[in-house]
CSV table of C-alpha atoms in Angstrom, one decimal:
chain,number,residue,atom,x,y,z
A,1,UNK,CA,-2.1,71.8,-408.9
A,2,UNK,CA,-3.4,75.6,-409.5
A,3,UNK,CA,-1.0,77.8,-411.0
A,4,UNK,CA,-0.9,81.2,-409.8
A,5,UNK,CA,-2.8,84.1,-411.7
A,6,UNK,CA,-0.5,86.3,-413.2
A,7,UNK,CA,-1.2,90.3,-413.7
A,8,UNK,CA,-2.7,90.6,-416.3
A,9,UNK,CA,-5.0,87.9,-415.6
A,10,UNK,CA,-5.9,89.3,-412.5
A,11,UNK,CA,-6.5,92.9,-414.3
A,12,UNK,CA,-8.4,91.2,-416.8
A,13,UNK,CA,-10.6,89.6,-413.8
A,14,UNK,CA,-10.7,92.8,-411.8
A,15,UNK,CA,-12.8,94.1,-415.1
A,16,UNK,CA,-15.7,91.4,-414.7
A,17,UNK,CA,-19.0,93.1,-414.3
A,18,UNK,CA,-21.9,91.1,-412.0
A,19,UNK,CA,-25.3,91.5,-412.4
A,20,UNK,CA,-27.3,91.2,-408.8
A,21,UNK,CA,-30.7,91.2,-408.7
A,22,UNK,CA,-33.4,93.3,-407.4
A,23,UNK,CA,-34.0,93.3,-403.4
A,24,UNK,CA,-37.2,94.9,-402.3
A,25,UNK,CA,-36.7,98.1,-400.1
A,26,UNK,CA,-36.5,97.9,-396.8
A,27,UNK,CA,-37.5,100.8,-394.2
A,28,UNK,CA,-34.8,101.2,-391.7
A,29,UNK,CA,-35.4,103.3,-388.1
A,30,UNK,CA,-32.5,105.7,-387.1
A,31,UNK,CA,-33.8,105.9,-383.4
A,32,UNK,CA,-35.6,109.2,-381.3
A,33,UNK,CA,-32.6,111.2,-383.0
A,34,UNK,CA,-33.7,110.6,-386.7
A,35,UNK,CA,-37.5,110.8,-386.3
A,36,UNK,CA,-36.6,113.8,-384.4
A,37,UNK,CA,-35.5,115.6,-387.8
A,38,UNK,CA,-38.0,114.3,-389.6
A,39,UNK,CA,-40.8,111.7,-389.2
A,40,UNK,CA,-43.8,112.7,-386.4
A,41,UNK,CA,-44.1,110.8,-383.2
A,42,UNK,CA,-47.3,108.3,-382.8
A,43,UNK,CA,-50.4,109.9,-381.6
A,44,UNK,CA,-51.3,109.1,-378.1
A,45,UNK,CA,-53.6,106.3,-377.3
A,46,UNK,CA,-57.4,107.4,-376.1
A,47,UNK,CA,-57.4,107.9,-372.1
A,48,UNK,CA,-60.0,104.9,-371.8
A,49,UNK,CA,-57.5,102.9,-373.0
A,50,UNK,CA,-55.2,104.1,-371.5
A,51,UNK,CA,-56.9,103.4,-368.1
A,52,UNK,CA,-58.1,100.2,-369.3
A,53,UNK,CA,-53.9,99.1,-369.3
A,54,UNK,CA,-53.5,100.3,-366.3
A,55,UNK,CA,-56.3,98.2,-364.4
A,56,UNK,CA,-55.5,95.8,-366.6
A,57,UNK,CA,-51.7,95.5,-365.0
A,58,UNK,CA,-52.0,96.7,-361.3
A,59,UNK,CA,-55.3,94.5,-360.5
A,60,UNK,CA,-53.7,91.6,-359.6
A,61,UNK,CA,-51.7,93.2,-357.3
A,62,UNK,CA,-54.5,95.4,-355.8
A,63,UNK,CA,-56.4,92.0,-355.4
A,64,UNK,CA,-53.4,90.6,-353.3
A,65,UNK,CA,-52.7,93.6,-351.1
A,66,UNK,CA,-56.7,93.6,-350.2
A,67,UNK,CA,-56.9,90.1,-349.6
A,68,UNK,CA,-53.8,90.8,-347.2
A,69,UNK,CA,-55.8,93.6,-345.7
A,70,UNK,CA,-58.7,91.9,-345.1
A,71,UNK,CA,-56.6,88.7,-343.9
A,72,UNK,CA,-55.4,90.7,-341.0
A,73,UNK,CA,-58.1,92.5,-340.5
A,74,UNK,CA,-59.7,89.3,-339.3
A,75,UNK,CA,-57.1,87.8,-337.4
A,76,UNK,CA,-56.8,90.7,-335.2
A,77,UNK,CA,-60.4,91.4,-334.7
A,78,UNK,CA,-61.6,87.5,-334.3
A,79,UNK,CA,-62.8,86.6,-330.9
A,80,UNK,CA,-59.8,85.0,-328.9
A,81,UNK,CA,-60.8,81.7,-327.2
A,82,UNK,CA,-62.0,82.4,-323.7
A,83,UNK,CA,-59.6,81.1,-320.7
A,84,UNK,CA,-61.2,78.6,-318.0
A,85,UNK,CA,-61.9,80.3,-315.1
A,86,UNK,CA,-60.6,79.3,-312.1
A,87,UNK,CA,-63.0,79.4,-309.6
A,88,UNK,CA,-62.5,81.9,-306.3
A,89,UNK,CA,-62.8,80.5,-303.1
A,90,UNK,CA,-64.7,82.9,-301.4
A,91,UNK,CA,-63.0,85.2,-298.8
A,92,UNK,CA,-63.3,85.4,-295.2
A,93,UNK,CA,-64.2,89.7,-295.3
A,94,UNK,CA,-67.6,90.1,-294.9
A,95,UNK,CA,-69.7,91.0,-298.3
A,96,UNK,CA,-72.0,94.1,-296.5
A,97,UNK,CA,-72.1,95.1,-293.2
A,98,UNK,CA,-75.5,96.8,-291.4
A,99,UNK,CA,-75.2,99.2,-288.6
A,100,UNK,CA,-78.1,99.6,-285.6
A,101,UNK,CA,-80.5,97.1,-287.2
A,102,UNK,CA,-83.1,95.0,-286.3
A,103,UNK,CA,-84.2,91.6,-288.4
A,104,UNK,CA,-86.7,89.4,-288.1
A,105,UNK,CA,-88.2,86.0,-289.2
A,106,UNK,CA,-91.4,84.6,-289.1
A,107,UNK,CA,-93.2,81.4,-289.3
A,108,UNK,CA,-95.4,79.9,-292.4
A,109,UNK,CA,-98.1,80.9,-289.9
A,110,UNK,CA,-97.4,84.6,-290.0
A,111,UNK,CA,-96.3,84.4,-286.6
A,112,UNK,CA,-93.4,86.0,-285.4
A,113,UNK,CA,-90.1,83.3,-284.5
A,114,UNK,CA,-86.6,85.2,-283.7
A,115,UNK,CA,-86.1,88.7,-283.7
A,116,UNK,CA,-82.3,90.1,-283.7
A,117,UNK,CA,-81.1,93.7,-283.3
A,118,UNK,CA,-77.5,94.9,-282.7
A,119,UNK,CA,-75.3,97.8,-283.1
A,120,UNK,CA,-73.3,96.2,-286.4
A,121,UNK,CA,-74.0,93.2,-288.5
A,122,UNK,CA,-71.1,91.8,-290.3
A,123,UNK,CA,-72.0,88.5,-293.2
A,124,UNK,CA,-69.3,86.1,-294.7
A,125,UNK,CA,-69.9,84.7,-298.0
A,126,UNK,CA,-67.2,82.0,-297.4
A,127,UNK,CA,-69.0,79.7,-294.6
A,128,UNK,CA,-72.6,82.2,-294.6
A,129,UNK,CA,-71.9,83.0,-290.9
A,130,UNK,CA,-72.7,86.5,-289.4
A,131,UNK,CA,-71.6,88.4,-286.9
A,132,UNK,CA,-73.5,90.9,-284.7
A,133,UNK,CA,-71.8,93.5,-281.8
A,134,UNK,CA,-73.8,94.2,-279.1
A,135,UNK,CA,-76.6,91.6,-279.9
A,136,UNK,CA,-79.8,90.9,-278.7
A,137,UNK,CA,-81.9,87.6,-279.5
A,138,UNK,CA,-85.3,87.1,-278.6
A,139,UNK,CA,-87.2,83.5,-280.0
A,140,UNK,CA,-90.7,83.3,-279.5
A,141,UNK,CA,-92.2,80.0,-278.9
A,142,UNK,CA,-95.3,78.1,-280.1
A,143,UNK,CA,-96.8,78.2,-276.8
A,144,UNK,CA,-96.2,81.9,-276.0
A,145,UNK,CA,-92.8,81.9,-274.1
A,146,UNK,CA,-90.0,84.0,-275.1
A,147,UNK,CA,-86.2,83.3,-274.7
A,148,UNK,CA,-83.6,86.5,-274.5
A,149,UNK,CA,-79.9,86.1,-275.0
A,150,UNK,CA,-77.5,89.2,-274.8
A,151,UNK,CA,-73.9,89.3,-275.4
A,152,UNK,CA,-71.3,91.6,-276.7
A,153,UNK,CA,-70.9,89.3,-279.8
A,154,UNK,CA,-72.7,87.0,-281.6
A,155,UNK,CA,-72.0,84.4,-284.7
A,156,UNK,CA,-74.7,82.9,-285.8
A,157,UNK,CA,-75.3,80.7,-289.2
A,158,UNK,CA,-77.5,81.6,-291.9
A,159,UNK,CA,-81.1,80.7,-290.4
A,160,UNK,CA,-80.1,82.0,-286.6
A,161,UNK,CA,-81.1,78.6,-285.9
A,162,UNK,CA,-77.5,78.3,-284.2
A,163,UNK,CA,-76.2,81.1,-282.0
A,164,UNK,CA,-72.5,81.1,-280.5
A,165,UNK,CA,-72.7,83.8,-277.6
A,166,UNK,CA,-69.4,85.4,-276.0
A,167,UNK,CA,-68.5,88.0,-273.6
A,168,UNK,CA,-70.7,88.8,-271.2
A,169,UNK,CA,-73.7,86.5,-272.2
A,170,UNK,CA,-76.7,85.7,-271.0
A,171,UNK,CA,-79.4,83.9,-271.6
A,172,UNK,CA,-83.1,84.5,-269.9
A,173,UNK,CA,-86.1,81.7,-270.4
A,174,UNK,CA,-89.1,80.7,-269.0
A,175,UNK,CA,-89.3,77.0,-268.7
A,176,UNK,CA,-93.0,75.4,-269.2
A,177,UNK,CA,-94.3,74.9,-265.5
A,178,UNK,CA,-93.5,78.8,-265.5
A,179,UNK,CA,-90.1,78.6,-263.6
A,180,UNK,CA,-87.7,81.7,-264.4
A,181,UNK,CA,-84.4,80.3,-265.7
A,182,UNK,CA,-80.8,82.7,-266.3
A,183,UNK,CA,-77.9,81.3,-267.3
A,184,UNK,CA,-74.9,83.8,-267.4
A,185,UNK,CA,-71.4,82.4,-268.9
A,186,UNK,CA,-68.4,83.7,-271.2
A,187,UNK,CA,-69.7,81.7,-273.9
A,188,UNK,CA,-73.1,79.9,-274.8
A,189,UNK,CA,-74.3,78.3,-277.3
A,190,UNK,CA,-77.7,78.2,-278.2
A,191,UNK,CA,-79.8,75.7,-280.6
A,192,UNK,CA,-82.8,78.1,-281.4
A,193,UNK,CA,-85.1,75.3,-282.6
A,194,UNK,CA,-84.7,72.8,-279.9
A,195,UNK,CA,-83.9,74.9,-276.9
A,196,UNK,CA,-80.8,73.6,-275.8
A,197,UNK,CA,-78.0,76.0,-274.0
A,198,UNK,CA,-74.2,74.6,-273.9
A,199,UNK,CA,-71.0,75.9,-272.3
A,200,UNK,CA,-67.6,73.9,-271.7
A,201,UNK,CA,-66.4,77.9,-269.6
A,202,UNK,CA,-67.8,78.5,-266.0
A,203,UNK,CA,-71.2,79.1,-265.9
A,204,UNK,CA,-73.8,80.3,-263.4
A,205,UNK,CA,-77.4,79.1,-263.5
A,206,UNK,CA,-80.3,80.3,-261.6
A,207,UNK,CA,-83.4,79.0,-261.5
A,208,UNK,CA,-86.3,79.6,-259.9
A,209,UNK,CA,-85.1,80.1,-256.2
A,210,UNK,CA,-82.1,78.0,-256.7
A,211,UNK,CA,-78.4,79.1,-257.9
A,212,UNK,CA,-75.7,76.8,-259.0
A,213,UNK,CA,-72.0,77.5,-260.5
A,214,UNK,CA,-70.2,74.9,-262.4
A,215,UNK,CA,-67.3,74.1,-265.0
A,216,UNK,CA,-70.2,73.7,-267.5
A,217,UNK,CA,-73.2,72.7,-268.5
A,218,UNK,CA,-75.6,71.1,-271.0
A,219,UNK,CA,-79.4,72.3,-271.2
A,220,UNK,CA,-82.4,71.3,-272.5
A,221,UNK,CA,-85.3,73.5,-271.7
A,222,UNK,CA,-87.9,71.2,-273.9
A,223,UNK,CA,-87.3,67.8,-271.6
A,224,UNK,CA,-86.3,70.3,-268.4
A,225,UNK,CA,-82.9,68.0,-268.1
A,226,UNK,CA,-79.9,70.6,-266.6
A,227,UNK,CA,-76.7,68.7,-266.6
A,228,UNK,CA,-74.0,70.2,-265.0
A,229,UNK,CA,-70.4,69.1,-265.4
A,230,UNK,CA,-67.0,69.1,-263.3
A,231,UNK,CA,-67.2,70.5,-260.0
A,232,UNK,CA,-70.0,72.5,-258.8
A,233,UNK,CA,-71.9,74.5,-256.4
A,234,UNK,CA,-74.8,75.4,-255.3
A,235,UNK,CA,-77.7,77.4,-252.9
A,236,UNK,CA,-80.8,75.7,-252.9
A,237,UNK,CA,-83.9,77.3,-250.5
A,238,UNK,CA,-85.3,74.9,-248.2
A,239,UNK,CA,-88.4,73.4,-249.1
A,240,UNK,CA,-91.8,74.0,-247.1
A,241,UNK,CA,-92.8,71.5,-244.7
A,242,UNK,CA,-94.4,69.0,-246.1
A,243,UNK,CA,-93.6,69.7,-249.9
A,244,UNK,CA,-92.0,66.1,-252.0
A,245,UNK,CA,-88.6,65.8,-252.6
């Protein structure tokens, strides 16, 4: 077990001398407040440099806000995908309309076929059909004969090859053996090509000396066939003496 020092024991220890030895010097920095009083700051770096840091720490993120530029530069100006189109039915107003005209077709021969004038022409896109106030139709055939139908209205398809007739129309031909033929109805309709005249309204027909009035009637002036349908009436001239029946 230690004893305890005693005093003057510890006086005699307090009197001990130690030798340390030599540490190398060390510079120590006092902050701004002591190189203020005496040491010089650091000269500044050379602006090349100094520019050289600077690209060297905000290029990446120039890089980054003009790839984001460009990204959305391109989205908004890229070509948006083009929508089916649905197609239009075409619609029942007429497409031009011609006023006081006159039009006519000819053959592959040079020769003229149908000529139509009018006081207004009206053409539908949806079914081709065209209308005509007013209308006059002539149709000149091969042989020299010439059909006229008048009407207040006409509609007719694309070619005139068809022609319906209504109010007031009338239809004037020549049939081949020379006979004068009118046929005057609310409606007719005509086949341009192959001559035929058609009616399901009243109709009155004369031809030659003869007048007849019907319900309606179906006729061919190429086979010189005249049907007429329900009841029907008629004035016929009596024939010469002599003449066949």
């Amino acid at each position: 077990m230690q004893r305890p020092w005693t005093e003057p024991e510890l006086s005699a220890a307090a009197g001990i001398e130690l030798n340390l030895p030599d540490l190398p010097e060390v510079p120590i920095s006092l902050g701004p407040a002591a190189a203020g009083r005496g040491a010089s700051p650091p000269p500044p770096a050379p602006l090349g440099e100094r520019v050289r840091e600077t690209l060297t720490t905000y290029l990446p993120l120039l890089l980054m806000v003009l790839l984001a530029l460009g990204t959305w530069w391109l989205v908004k100006n890229s070509p948006q995908p083009i929508a089916p189109r649905v197609a239009e039915a075409p619609r029942s107003e007429p497409d031009y309309t011609m006023g006081n005209f006159s039009v006519r077709r000819f053959a592959r021969d040079g020769s003229l076929k149908v000529r139509v004038e009018g006081r207004q022409m009206r053409h539908f896109p949806d079914t081709g059909r065209i209308e005509v106030d007013d209308v006059t139709i002539r149709s000149f055939a091969p042989d020299g004969r010439v059909t006229q139908a008048t009407a207040r209205q006409a509609v007719t398809n694309a070619d005139v090859s068809e022609v319906q007739l209504t109010g007031g129309a009338k239809v004037n031909t020549v049939t081949p053996a020379g006979e004068p033929v009118e046929i005057e109805s609310e409606y007719l309709q005509a086949f341009i090509k192959t001559e035929q005249l058609r009616t399901h309204l009243p109709v009155r027909v004369r031809y030659g000396q003869s007048e007849m009035r019907s319900k309606g009637l179906a006729f061919d002036n190429l086979a010189q066939r005249l049907d007429l349908q329900g009841p029907m009436r008629g004035i016929f001239p009596p024939r010469p003496q002599g003449a066949k029946r």
